[in-house]
């Protein structure tokens, strides 16, 4: 209550209208209603300045990178490598060559699976995931486990959506060589105790991949402070273009790993019978990269930093608290994931209506949420539901958006009695 | 716009959705198939018992899903009862047209009543992403008749 | 000579000025000179309408695809799948689910290597490439060969840059299960006799991957007429955005292949211990795809078709002939690749100046060409050169561009005596 | 703009480029390393023979490359002759600054003549992508002195 009625809310200091003005799509109408976009967890909308950064490159500084000895190629390479430096600085990595550009968060996980785990784990070794992982941090492990005879273990999730630390302590003992867990759950909003997870894993001799696809959008991330070995992020969830993601990896690990895909730019020499490989980061970036998307991504990250990651976190925390309070008042509505410090992601079910019906009805109210298993079927199984509805917030959402959400949910109750 | 919602979620659909008929497994099924909509996670199993006369003596289903898919499955099991598999397929075709085009197709001979009843689901036309929910059970029945074990509507 | 002085040149009927007007970067200046971009072989420039298609999506129809039950998600999915259909139609594939979106041409080759070859080739089997392959059609084969104990054989290149068909006939007998050759050489411009290659491979029981990264930009491609099993193309060389490519594969092959990367969207079911996979094309598109880039790519392909692939080919053939004639007149200049029907790609060396010096000098004249091994080191070895200079043409180039190129090359001769 | 080209490709550079000095392998080298610029494919091997007095008694190189890299390597082998490895490293540092910044650094004591000679290569400053060509041989010599076998300038 206090949060909802306080006279000084973060909205007063956080200029959300200026932010909204950067996002053209927020002025769209859907079914005759102004759009309330609460599906940032699936993909964030794009600020004009990201589109501009991409177009500016295509108009003034485009060519393939690293290859030409002409001016356009130099300009393009400078912008592309500047983007790498922007990501480095955003994550506070030690070196920009620890930043590997990939397609998306999924590919970042696959790279660790098919380069690191495939090479360094031995038959019988275990990979430890958790019950709240996104499929992109589950399926690659199944695939490499099948190929190499590895075991995939999972840390259970507690009833309030927490990471079961006691179970983790026990499971770590069971031959675990790699821990691959989410930093923030895309369903529960739970922020896992990453530092503790990493410290314990290292003590047990295991490396750690954090799936940060849902974290960096809600809070500052510092890979060196975390001391994490690998960190996956995805551009389209960070207000950047689609088609670009990043795997951060510690230099000595990336150096030791074999390449992932073969092709141009990642080689040192090629003869008809043998290839040798280039140093980082080129070794992992075969072929022409997503040049302009990397540049757009860099612009998105700088934009977030200009607003302030702490400010974004505080602002979204207020929205989350407000939305939680209002939704909790709806009869028959159950929220999944109630851990303190959780991110602005609210999954819920209504006792009388299936989530799919909820999302259809909300959509006709102009409110875009997502319904389904959210690519987290094991977590659905854990909570015994086939699907949930999920409202996920971005820095451009407002309390007015929450009110529209709640109004529409009340209409669902009206229809389903 | 909200009128369209009211048309989609009519009383009869909400009723079938809440209290699905023939919602049970069947031991003596002659045909059985599982259907899944991987997008939303809906899944159901359709059972048919075709008797010596070549008529559906019993039809039932089990599964989880939204109001639309539950109601559609429930109505389907009621409707194919006593029909030949061929008639059931004809109804499916008719229903498919109803859901995916702008016009209500002419009813096949002898199936006028059924087609009329199905019209209650025609509101789904305004909701392209929900058409699969409405047709999942029918696709699954079709698979069962054709002897397939599993279908996926994506 | 006839070509160069004919009064009716293809420029008369081909409205190159209208095309140039679509490409903002062509109005740029480089070192105080108007840009002459002859590096389309490395990456093509982008028409305004491609940028517009991407931005329009971000402004009016953006969301993640295939996942939501809200309007924006439906709109985004429709545009994304429409792009797949545009590619299908461009390549004349039978089904749109035979079109797999990947990052680039390199990834398309890797997908065939790590899904098809890894599964279906057995120890001792051979993969047959050619001496004129790009590294992206060499290195993946080295990688999978090392892993599986396969052999990589190569068809020699003749002195005029042709595909040595006699050698091919012989090599095919040697346990070849997969032929992976280029459709058009990025260095020589050679268009390989693809239909004959494919027919013979099929007769020998081998499948064929054509690397079409340099073909589709210069000429119409029909995968059904070719009867090719796999075909790789890359968006950024086809006037599309960076970060998007396509692997075409025959339905029955793709269906039989295991997935390539694991993650969201490519699964049917996931439990903590097991995953099962979705049907085509989803099985090969793990995670959030390059949504907006696919849409931009579709727009680029439609633009090319609106001009006409035959018209583009004829126009570029005229440019190639004109440039060949003019360059051949420069003393000490040697052209690599002189096959009839070659594409508008001209690699050359000067006897007195290293290619790197050539490209620097041309760059100061505003002429962007590429110098180096062009990611084709085995081909460089074949011709005994460390590097060549390469001028590669697009539909926006003109005879005036050729004149600027030749002028600048003459300046090189002036300096190097 | 073309003036910059003329400044880069001065007579003395074209001469060294065409007729590189000390362009040969060396059997009795005490130090040897291979350098490569993967971008353009340039590669060369640098040989040094350091005598008992700790001076470079012989320096040579082999390889393929552009005029800039050949001229720079040729001049380098002439210049380090008779110097201690420490002086050679000092020259490298000086040369690196010359190529990558806007000012000509002060010459280390006793190396004034060499630094003056190297200035002929300062035109490369206007060509950022060519700096690696000019410095490849020096990097390789540095690697040889430090006992590394191979370097790659990317
Ligand atoms: C927690 C989490 N991990 C990974 C991913 C995969 O990201 P992408 O779809 O960009 O590959 C997502 C998003 O879908 C996610 O929410
Ligand atoms: C013949 C050929 N194949 C493959 C490729 C690889 O394409 P990409 O760099 O887009 O992966 C290229 C371009 O670099 C090419 O010219």
Tab-separated table of C-alpha atoms in Angstrom, chain A:
chain	number	residue	atom	x	y	z
A	1	UNK	CA	0.000	0.000	0.000
A	2	UNK	CA	2.725	2.396	1.011
A	3	UNK	CA	4.357	2.077	-2.373
A	4	UNK	CA	1.166	2.577	-4.284
A	5	UNK	CA	0.038	5.726	-2.532
A	6	UNK	CA	3.331	7.429	-1.645
A	7	UNK	CA	3.379	10.946	-2.989
A	8	UNK	CA	6.932	10.629	-4.326
A	9	UNK	CA	7.080	7.648	-6.592
A	10	UNK	CA	10.028	6.847	-8.815
A	11	UNK	CA	7.884	8.080	-11.693
A	12	UNK	CA	8.502	11.590	-10.406
A	13	UNK	CA	12.232	11.389	-10.884
A	14	UNK	CA	12.356	8.896	-13.721
A	15	UNK	CA	11.274	10.634	-16.902
A	16	UNK	CA	9.266	7.793	-18.352
A	17	UNK	CA	7.524	10.065	-20.845
A	18	UNK	CA	10.862	10.992	-22.389
A	19	UNK	CA	11.688	7.317	-22.609
A	20	UNK	CA	8.322	6.427	-24.139
A	21	UNK	CA	8.826	9.119	-26.757
A	22	UNK	CA	11.867	7.166	-27.970
A	23	UNK	CA	9.725	4.079	-28.739
A	24	UNK	CA	7.515	4.691	-31.779
A	25	UNK	CA	5.586	1.447	-31.397
A	26	UNK	CA	4.139	2.563	-28.077
A	27	UNK	CA	1.942	4.987	-30.001
A	28	UNK	CA	0.349	2.161	-31.966
A	29	UNK	CA	-3.242	1.105	-31.513
A	30	UNK	CA	-4.276	-2.494	-31.213
A	31	UNK	CA	-7.921	-3.425	-31.690
A	32	UNK	CA	-8.741	0.269	-31.413
A	33	UNK	CA	-6.983	0.657	-28.054
A	34	UNK	CA	-3.607	2.186	-27.377
A	35	UNK	CA	-1.014	-0.528	-26.989
A	36	UNK	CA	0.019	-1.600	-23.502
A	37	UNK	CA	3.075	-3.726	-24.118
A	38	UNK	CA	3.748	-6.097	-21.247
A	39	UNK	CA	5.711	-8.687	-23.181
A	40	UNK	CA	9.202	-7.274	-22.842
A	41	UNK	CA	10.271	-10.595	-21.366
A	42	UNK	CA	9.723	-12.161	-24.789
A	43	UNK	CA	11.291	-9.272	-26.661
A	44	UNK	CA	11.744	-5.597	-25.861
A	45	UNK	CA	10.633	-2.819	-28.174
A	46	UNK	CA	13.241	-0.688	-29.923
A	47	UNK	CA	14.021	2.979	-29.369
A	48	UNK	CA	14.333	5.198	-32.415
A	49	UNK	CA	18.004	5.733	-31.698
A	50	UNK	CA	18.710	2.043	-32.191
A	51	UNK	CA	17.053	2.121	-35.617
A	52	UNK	CA	18.973	5.295	-36.359
A	53	UNK	CA	22.299	3.749	-35.392
A	54	UNK	CA	21.683	0.861	-37.768
A	55	UNK	CA	20.472	3.042	-40.622
A	56	UNK	CA	23.274	5.514	-40.127
A	57	UNK	CA	25.740	2.729	-40.563
A	58	UNK	CA	24.058	1.477	-43.745
A	59	UNK	CA	24.002	5.042	-45.074
A	60	UNK	CA	27.453	6.239	-44.172
A	61	UNK	CA	29.797	3.529	-42.992
A	62	UNK	CA	28.836	0.145	-44.316
A	63	UNK	CA	31.007	-2.589	-45.747
A	64	UNK	CA	32.135	-5.961	-44.608
A	65	UNK	CA	34.430	-5.771	-41.578
A	66	UNK	CA	38.013	-6.881	-40.977
A	67	UNK	CA	38.514	-7.638	-44.615
A	68	UNK	CA	39.007	-4.631	-46.762
A	69	UNK	CA	41.692	-2.058	-47.071
A	70	UNK	CA	39.329	0.694	-48.054
A	71	UNK	CA	37.753	3.515	-46.141
A	72	UNK	CA	34.227	2.105	-45.801
A	73	UNK	CA	35.640	-1.102	-44.475
A	74	UNK	CA	37.729	0.779	-41.926
A	75	UNK	CA	34.733	2.813	-40.812
A	76	UNK	CA	32.545	-0.271	-40.550
A	77	UNK	CA	35.196	-2.157	-38.605
A	78	UNK	CA	35.637	0.778	-36.222
A	79	UNK	CA	31.918	0.925	-35.493
A	80	UNK	CA	31.639	-2.817	-35.113
A	81	UNK	CA	34.582	-3.009	-32.727
A	82	UNK	CA	33.296	0.013	-30.869
A	83	UNK	CA	30.096	-1.958	-30.265
A	84	UNK	CA	32.165	-4.768	-28.796
A	85	UNK	CA	33.775	-2.256	-26.479
A	86	UNK	CA	30.335	-0.919	-25.507
A	87	UNK	CA	29.269	-4.422	-24.497
A	88	UNK	CA	32.518	-4.956	-22.620
A	89	UNK	CA	31.985	-1.828	-20.664
A	90	UNK	CA	28.286	-2.614	-20.041
A	91	UNK	CA	29.228	-5.975	-18.518
A	92	UNK	CA	32.474	-4.667	-17.039
A	93	UNK	CA	34.470	-7.429	-18.687
A	94	UNK	CA	38.237	-7.170	-18.520
A	95	UNK	CA	38.878	-7.382	-22.264
A	96	UNK	CA	36.812	-6.656	-25.315
A	97	UNK	CA	38.000	-9.892	-26.905
A	98	UNK	CA	36.077	-11.716	-24.187
A	99	UNK	CA	32.927	-10.475	-25.910
A	100	UNK	CA	31.792	-12.930	-28.590
A	101	UNK	CA	28.989	-11.815	-30.879
A	102	UNK	CA	26.411	-14.535	-31.520
A	103	UNK	CA	22.826	-14.579	-32.835
A	104	UNK	CA	20.945	-14.704	-29.554
A	105	UNK	CA	21.028	-15.987	-25.994
A	106	UNK	CA	20.293	-19.484	-27.201
A	107	UNK	CA	23.372	-19.577	-29.375
A	108	UNK	CA	25.496	-18.302	-26.499
A	109	UNK	CA	24.441	-21.356	-24.440
A	110	UNK	CA	24.990	-23.680	-27.394
A	111	UNK	CA	28.472	-22.296	-27.895
A	112	UNK	CA	29.407	-23.204	-24.329
A	113	UNK	CA	27.806	-26.633	-24.735
A	114	UNK	CA	29.384	-27.548	-28.065
A	115	UNK	CA	32.768	-25.963	-27.560
A	116	UNK	CA	33.478	-25.934	-23.831
A	117	UNK	CA	31.464	-28.857	-22.442
A	118	UNK	CA	32.038	-31.091	-25.426
A	119	UNK	CA	35.772	-30.688	-25.116
A	120	UNK	CA	36.361	-30.471	-21.385
A	121	UNK	CA	33.727	-32.723	-19.822
A	122	UNK	CA	34.257	-36.466	-19.706
A	123	UNK	CA	31.839	-39.363	-19.768
A	124	UNK	CA	29.982	-39.498	-16.485
A	125	UNK	CA	30.619	-35.851	-15.566
A	126	UNK	CA	27.556	-33.853	-14.642
A	127	UNK	CA	26.136	-30.538	-15.787
A	128	UNK	CA	23.987	-28.885	-13.166
A	129	UNK	CA	21.062	-26.789	-14.321
A	130	UNK	CA	17.935	-25.789	-12.389
A	131	UNK	CA	14.256	-26.456	-12.645
A	132	UNK	CA	13.591	-22.876	-13.655
A	133	UNK	CA	15.714	-22.832	-16.799
A	134	UNK	CA	14.573	-21.599	-20.150
A	135	UNK	CA	14.718	-24.316	-22.836
A	136	UNK	CA	17.774	-22.646	-24.314
A	137	UNK	CA	19.638	-23.507	-21.137
A	138	UNK	CA	18.295	-27.082	-21.061
A	139	UNK	CA	18.172	-28.497	-24.562
A	140	UNK	CA	21.829	-27.839	-25.484
A	141	UNK	CA	22.837	-29.795	-22.385
A	142	UNK	CA	20.614	-32.703	-23.352
A	143	UNK	CA	22.184	-32.697	-26.764
A	144	UNK	CA	25.787	-32.622	-25.618
A	145	UNK	CA	25.020	-35.049	-22.787
A	146	UNK	CA	23.652	-37.556	-25.248
A	147	UNK	CA	26.660	-37.170	-27.476
A	148	UNK	CA	29.245	-37.422	-24.722
A	149	UNK	CA	27.577	-39.578	-22.087
A	150	UNK	CA	27.230	-36.749	-19.567
A	151	UNK	CA	24.588	-36.425	-16.889
A	152	UNK	CA	22.252	-33.454	-16.545
A	153	UNK	CA	21.161	-32.717	-12.971
A	154	UNK	CA	18.737	-30.027	-11.866
A	155	UNK	CA	18.461	-27.910	-8.738
A	156	UNK	CA	14.841	-27.867	-7.540
A	157	UNK	CA	12.799	-24.714	-7.204
A	158	UNK	CA	11.173	-23.912	-3.870
A	159	UNK	CA	7.462	-23.166	-3.528
A	160	UNK	CA	8.052	-19.433	-3.538
A	161	UNK	CA	10.116	-19.749	-6.703
A	162	UNK	CA	13.541	-19.712	-5.065
A	163	UNK	CA	16.725	-21.541	-5.975
A	164	UNK	CA	17.050	-24.441	-3.502
A	165	UNK	CA	20.484	-23.753	-2.062
A	166	UNK	CA	20.569	-26.827	0.169
A	167	UNK	CA	19.892	-29.072	-2.769
A	168	UNK	CA	22.504	-27.179	-4.746
A	169	UNK	CA	25.120	-27.851	-2.078
A	170	UNK	CA	24.334	-31.562	-2.214
A	171	UNK	CA	24.126	-31.831	-5.979
A	172	UNK	CA	27.416	-30.008	-6.501
A	173	UNK	CA	29.187	-32.962	-4.882
A	174	UNK	CA	27.907	-35.329	-7.548
A	175	UNK	CA	30.625	-34.954	-10.167
A	176	UNK	CA	29.435	-31.581	-11.404
A	177	UNK	CA	31.896	-29.917	-13.775
A	178	UNK	CA	29.673	-27.205	-15.137
A	179	UNK	CA	26.844	-25.234	-13.563
A	180	UNK	CA	24.484	-23.611	-16.069
A	181	UNK	CA	21.757	-21.654	-14.362
A	182	UNK	CA	19.704	-18.597	-14.988
A	183	UNK	CA	20.512	-15.273	-13.419
A	184	UNK	CA	16.861	-14.221	-13.592
A	185	UNK	CA	13.930	-16.530	-14.266
A	186	UNK	CA	11.839	-15.495	-17.265
A	187	UNK	CA	8.733	-16.921	-15.573
A	188	UNK	CA	9.141	-16.327	-11.851
A	189	UNK	CA	11.239	-13.183	-11.959
A	190	UNK	CA	13.483	-14.808	-9.366
A	191	UNK	CA	16.985	-13.380	-9.276
A	192	UNK	CA	19.208	-16.278	-8.311
A	193	UNK	CA	21.974	-15.802	-5.703
A	194	UNK	CA	24.583	-15.811	-8.422
A	195	UNK	CA	27.611	-14.869	-6.365
A	196	UNK	CA	27.014	-17.662	-3.901
A	197	UNK	CA	26.304	-20.130	-6.692
A	198	UNK	CA	29.538	-19.195	-8.423
A	199	UNK	CA	31.668	-19.200	-5.286
A	200	UNK	CA	30.471	-22.676	-4.350
A	201	UNK	CA	30.827	-24.012	-7.874
A	202	UNK	CA	34.385	-22.790	-8.085
A	203	UNK	CA	35.146	-24.333	-4.712
A	204	UNK	CA	33.813	-27.621	-6.088
A	205	UNK	CA	35.946	-27.273	-9.221
A	206	UNK	CA	33.084	-26.475	-11.580
A	207	UNK	CA	32.767	-23.626	-14.073
A	208	UNK	CA	29.621	-21.513	-14.270
A	209	UNK	CA	27.535	-20.233	-17.159
A	210	UNK	CA	24.926	-17.713	-16.106
A	211	UNK	CA	22.004	-17.234	-18.451
A	212	UNK	CA	21.642	-13.473	-18.167
A	213	UNK	CA	19.037	-13.055	-20.901
A	214	UNK	CA	16.486	-11.718	-18.450
A	215	UNK	CA	18.853	-9.957	-16.057
A	216	UNK	CA	20.712	-7.227	-17.814
A	217	UNK	CA	17.459	-5.560	-18.836
A	218	UNK	CA	16.390	-5.115	-15.229
A	219	UNK	CA	19.603	-4.451	-13.304
A	220	UNK	CA	23.318	-3.693	-13.571
A	221	UNK	CA	25.525	-6.706	-14.279
A	222	UNK	CA	29.236	-6.930	-13.508
A	223	UNK	CA	30.834	-10.115	-14.747
A	224	UNK	CA	34.067	-9.473	-12.897
A	225	UNK	CA	32.368	-8.810	-9.620
A	226	UNK	CA	30.350	-11.997	-10.135
A	227	UNK	CA	33.543	-13.823	-11.117
A	228	UNK	CA	31.392	-15.748	-13.580
A	229	UNK	CA	33.037	-17.889	-16.252
A	230	UNK	CA	30.457	-17.436	-19.014
A	231	UNK	CA	27.579	-15.003	-19.272
A	232	UNK	CA	24.891	-15.050	-21.986
A	233	UNK	CA	22.847	-12.045	-23.072
A	234	UNK	CA	20.560	-11.408	-26.008
A	235	UNK	CA	20.220	-8.083	-27.814
A	236	UNK	CA	16.512	-8.091	-28.584
A	237	UNK	CA	15.590	-8.287	-24.908
A	238	UNK	CA	17.873	-5.340	-24.146
A	239	UNK	CA	16.140	-2.866	-26.455
A	240	UNK	CA	18.576	-3.811	-29.216
A	241	UNK	CA	17.938	-5.264	-32.680
A	242	UNK	CA	16.952	-8.846	-33.236
A	243	UNK	CA	19.663	-11.137	-34.563
A	244	UNK	CA	22.419	-10.273	-32.093
A	245	UNK	CA	23.505	-11.727	-28.776
A	246	UNK	CA	26.687	-12.005	-26.788
A	247	UNK	CA	28.586	-14.668	-24.980
A	248	UNK	CA	31.007	-13.305	-22.452
A	249	UNK	CA	33.714	-15.767	-21.455
A	250	UNK	CA	36.857	-15.503	-19.410
A	251	UNK	CA	39.856	-15.107	-21.666
A	252	UNK	CA	41.723	-18.214	-20.521
A	253	UNK	CA	38.653	-20.402	-21.042
A	254	UNK	CA	37.857	-19.008	-24.464
A	255	UNK	CA	41.489	-19.411	-25.456
A	256	UNK	CA	41.447	-23.061	-24.468
A	257	UNK	CA	38.202	-23.831	-26.288
A	258	UNK	CA	38.017	-25.187	-29.839
A	259	UNK	CA	36.121	-23.154	-32.428
A	260	UNK	CA	32.403	-23.576	-32.727
A	261	UNK	CA	31.657	-22.886	-36.365
A	262	UNK	CA	34.190	-22.872	-39.195
A	263	UNK	CA	34.531	-20.336	-41.966
A	264	UNK	CA	35.933	-16.986	-42.952
A	265	UNK	CA	37.522	-14.651	-40.409
A	266	UNK	CA	38.031	-17.324	-37.770
A	267	UNK	CA	41.075	-18.905	-39.347
A	268	UNK	CA	44.777	-18.235	-39.330
A	269	UNK	CA	45.671	-20.525	-42.224
A	270	UNK	CA	43.711	-22.861	-44.440
A	271	UNK	CA	45.047	-25.429	-46.839
A	272	UNK	CA	42.989	-28.065	-48.538
A	273	UNK	CA	43.664	-30.477	-45.713
A	274	UNK	CA	44.053	-28.421	-42.573
A	275	UNK	CA	42.890	-25.242	-40.864
A	276	UNK	CA	44.425	-23.363	-37.936
A	277	UNK	CA	42.488	-20.804	-35.979
A	278	UNK	CA	42.641	-17.110	-35.278
A	279	UNK	CA	42.948	-15.559	-31.823
A	280	UNK	CA	39.957	-14.217	-29.850
A	281	UNK	CA	37.362	-13.022	-30.538
A	282	UNK	CA	37.615	-13.937	-34.242
A	283	UNK	CA	37.973	-17.655	-33.477
A	284	UNK	CA	34.305	-17.779	-32.485
A	285	UNK	CA	32.906	-15.450	-35.115
A	286	UNK	CA	32.896	-17.401	-38.369
A	287	UNK	CA	31.629	-15.630	-41.439
A	288	UNK	CA	30.233	-12.167	-41.789
A	289	UNK	CA	28.860	-11.168	-38.402
A	290	UNK	CA	25.635	-9.322	-37.666
A	291	UNK	CA	27.549	-6.086	-38.228
A	292	UNK	CA	24.841	-3.469	-38.131
A	293	UNK	CA	22.956	-5.326	-35.386
A	294	UNK	CA	26.013	-5.245	-33.149
A	295	UNK	CA	26.209	-1.507	-33.708
A	296	UNK	CA	22.511	-1.108	-32.898
A	297	UNK	CA	22.981	-3.215	-29.810
A	298	UNK	CA	25.837	-1.002	-28.644
A	299	UNK	CA	23.586	2.022	-29.047
A	300	UNK	CA	20.843	0.329	-27.004
A	301	UNK	CA	23.246	-0.424	-24.169
A	302	UNK	CA	24.561	3.123	-24.118
A	303	UNK	CA	20.992	4.365	-24.011
A	304	UNK	CA	20.211	2.175	-21.013
A	305	UNK	CA	23.327	3.432	-19.295
A	306	UNK	CA	22.432	7.032	-20.013
A	307	UNK	CA	19.215	6.437	-18.085
A	308	UNK	CA	21.026	4.446	-15.437
A	309	UNK	CA	20.724	0.761	-14.671
A	310	UNK	CA	20.067	1.466	-11.010
A	311	UNK	CA	17.367	3.965	-11.883
A	312	UNK	CA	15.766	1.444	-14.229
A	313	UNK	CA	15.836	-1.224	-11.543
A	314	UNK	CA	14.261	1.057	-8.941
A	315	UNK	CA	11.618	2.283	-11.334
A	316	UNK	CA	10.666	-1.232	-12.412
A	317	UNK	CA	10.636	-2.396	-8.815
A	318	UNK	CA	7.990	0.198	-8.080
A	319	UNK	CA	5.949	-0.988	-11.054
A	320	UNK	CA	6.314	-4.582	-9.957
A	321	UNK	CA	5.194	-3.820	-6.436
A	322	UNK	CA	2.242	-1.804	-7.677
A	323	UNK	CA	1.180	-4.481	-10.145
A	324	UNK	CA	1.600	-7.244	-7.578
A	325	UNK	CA	-0.595	-5.424	-5.126
A	326	UNK	CA	-3.325	-4.706	-7.659
A	327	UNK	CA	-3.307	-8.173	-9.222
A	328	UNK	CA	-3.318	-9.884	-5.838
A	329	UNK	CA	-6.647	-8.230	-5.163
A	330	UNK	CA	-8.255	-10.041	-8.120
A	331	UNK	CA	-10.216	-13.060	-6.781
A	332	UNK	CA	-8.858	-16.403	-7.919
A	333	UNK	CA	-5.611	-14.955	-9.224
A	334	UNK	CA	-2.441	-16.747	-8.211
A	335	UNK	CA	1.065	-15.361	-8.725
A	336	UNK	CA	4.001	-17.716	-9.295
A	337	UNK	CA	7.285	-16.532	-7.862
A	338	UNK	CA	7.280	-14.373	-4.772
A	339	UNK	CA	10.936	-14.118	-3.863
A	340	UNK	CA	12.203	-10.845	-2.472
A	341	UNK	CA	14.253	-8.879	-4.972
A	342	UNK	CA	12.526	-10.455	-7.946
A	343	UNK	CA	12.499	-8.701	-11.320
A	344	UNK	CA	9.461	-7.057	-12.894
A	345	UNK	CA	8.039	-10.257	-14.356
A	346	UNK	CA	4.697	-11.493	-13.041
A	347	UNK	CA	3.354	-14.901	-13.973
A	348	UNK	CA	-0.138	-15.724	-12.852
A	349	UNK	CA	-3.085	-17.995	-13.379
A	350	UNK	CA	-6.795	-17.409	-12.840
A	351	UNK	CA	-8.714	-20.271	-11.321
A	352	UNK	CA	-11.612	-20.015	-13.761
A	353	UNK	CA	-9.865	-19.155	-17.023
A	354	UNK	CA	-7.058	-20.779	-18.949
A	355	UNK	CA	-4.090	-18.519	-19.623
A	356	UNK	CA	-4.634	-18.672	-23.333
A	357	UNK	CA	-8.134	-17.283	-22.895
A	358	UNK	CA	-6.735	-14.634	-20.581
A	359	UNK	CA	-4.249	-13.438	-23.138
A	360	UNK	CA	-6.850	-13.319	-25.918
A	361	UNK	CA	-9.149	-11.223	-23.793
A	362	UNK	CA	-6.357	-8.933	-22.666
A	363	UNK	CA	-5.232	-8.527	-26.263
A	364	UNK	CA	-8.662	-7.188	-27.227
A	365	UNK	CA	-8.131	-4.638	-24.493
A	366	UNK	CA	-4.881	-3.606	-26.130
A	367	UNK	CA	-2.838	-5.302	-23.424
A	368	UNK	CA	-0.079	-7.558	-24.784
A	369	UNK	CA	0.978	-10.283	-22.402
A	370	UNK	CA	2.192	-13.772	-23.079
A	371	UNK	CA	0.493	-17.042	-22.246
A	372	UNK	CA	1.976	-20.495	-22.413
A	373	UNK	CA	4.864	-22.456	-21.036
A	374	UNK	CA	7.326	-19.631	-21.714
A	375	UNK	CA	9.882	-22.129	-22.995
A	376	UNK	CA	10.134	-23.448	-19.454
A	377	UNK	CA	8.180	-26.692	-19.491
A	378	UNK	CA	10.022	-28.283	-16.561
A	379	UNK	CA	9.083	-25.302	-14.425
A	380	UNK	CA	5.452	-25.634	-15.507
A	381	UNK	CA	5.617	-29.300	-14.499
A	382	UNK	CA	7.127	-28.263	-11.168
A	383	UNK	CA	4.131	-26.046	-10.429
A	384	UNK	CA	1.660	-28.460	-11.975
A	385	UNK	CA	0.342	-26.029	-14.565
A	386	UNK	CA	0.260	-26.339	-18.338
A	387	UNK	CA	0.630	-22.625	-18.850
A	388	UNK	CA	0.629	-19.281	-17.098
A	389	UNK	CA	-0.112	-15.756	-18.170
A	390	UNK	CA	2.895	-13.476	-17.856
A	391	UNK	CA	3.117	-9.713	-17.691
A	392	UNK	CA	6.704	-8.549	-18.045
A	393	UNK	CA	7.727	-4.930	-17.717
A	394	UNK	CA	10.248	-2.689	-19.391
A	395	UNK	CA	11.530	0.755	-18.566
A	396	UNK	CA	8.822	2.276	-20.764
A	397	UNK	CA	5.881	0.897	-18.800
A	398	UNK	CA	3.829	2.973	-16.372
A	399	UNK	CA	1.368	2.554	-13.548
A	400	UNK	CA	-1.300	3.451	-16.073
A	401	UNK	CA	-0.255	0.321	-17.991
A	402	UNK	CA	-0.729	-1.691	-14.830
A	403	UNK	CA	-4.196	-0.228	-14.376
A	404	UNK	CA	-5.113	-1.202	-17.921
A	405	UNK	CA	-3.806	-4.718	-17.247
A	406	UNK	CA	-5.842	-5.096	-14.108
A	407	UNK	CA	-8.975	-3.710	-15.730
A	408	UNK	CA	-8.675	-6.268	-18.520
A	409	UNK	CA	-8.069	-9.095	-16.060
A	410	UNK	CA	-11.239	-8.054	-14.277
A	411	UNK	CA	-13.086	-8.357	-17.572
A	412	UNK	CA	-11.842	-11.940	-17.827
A	413	UNK	CA	-13.358	-12.653	-14.446
A	414	UNK	CA	-16.580	-11.045	-15.629
A	415	UNK	CA	-16.771	-13.380	-18.636
A	416	UNK	CA	-15.674	-16.512	-16.855
A	417	UNK	CA	-17.767	-15.749	-13.796
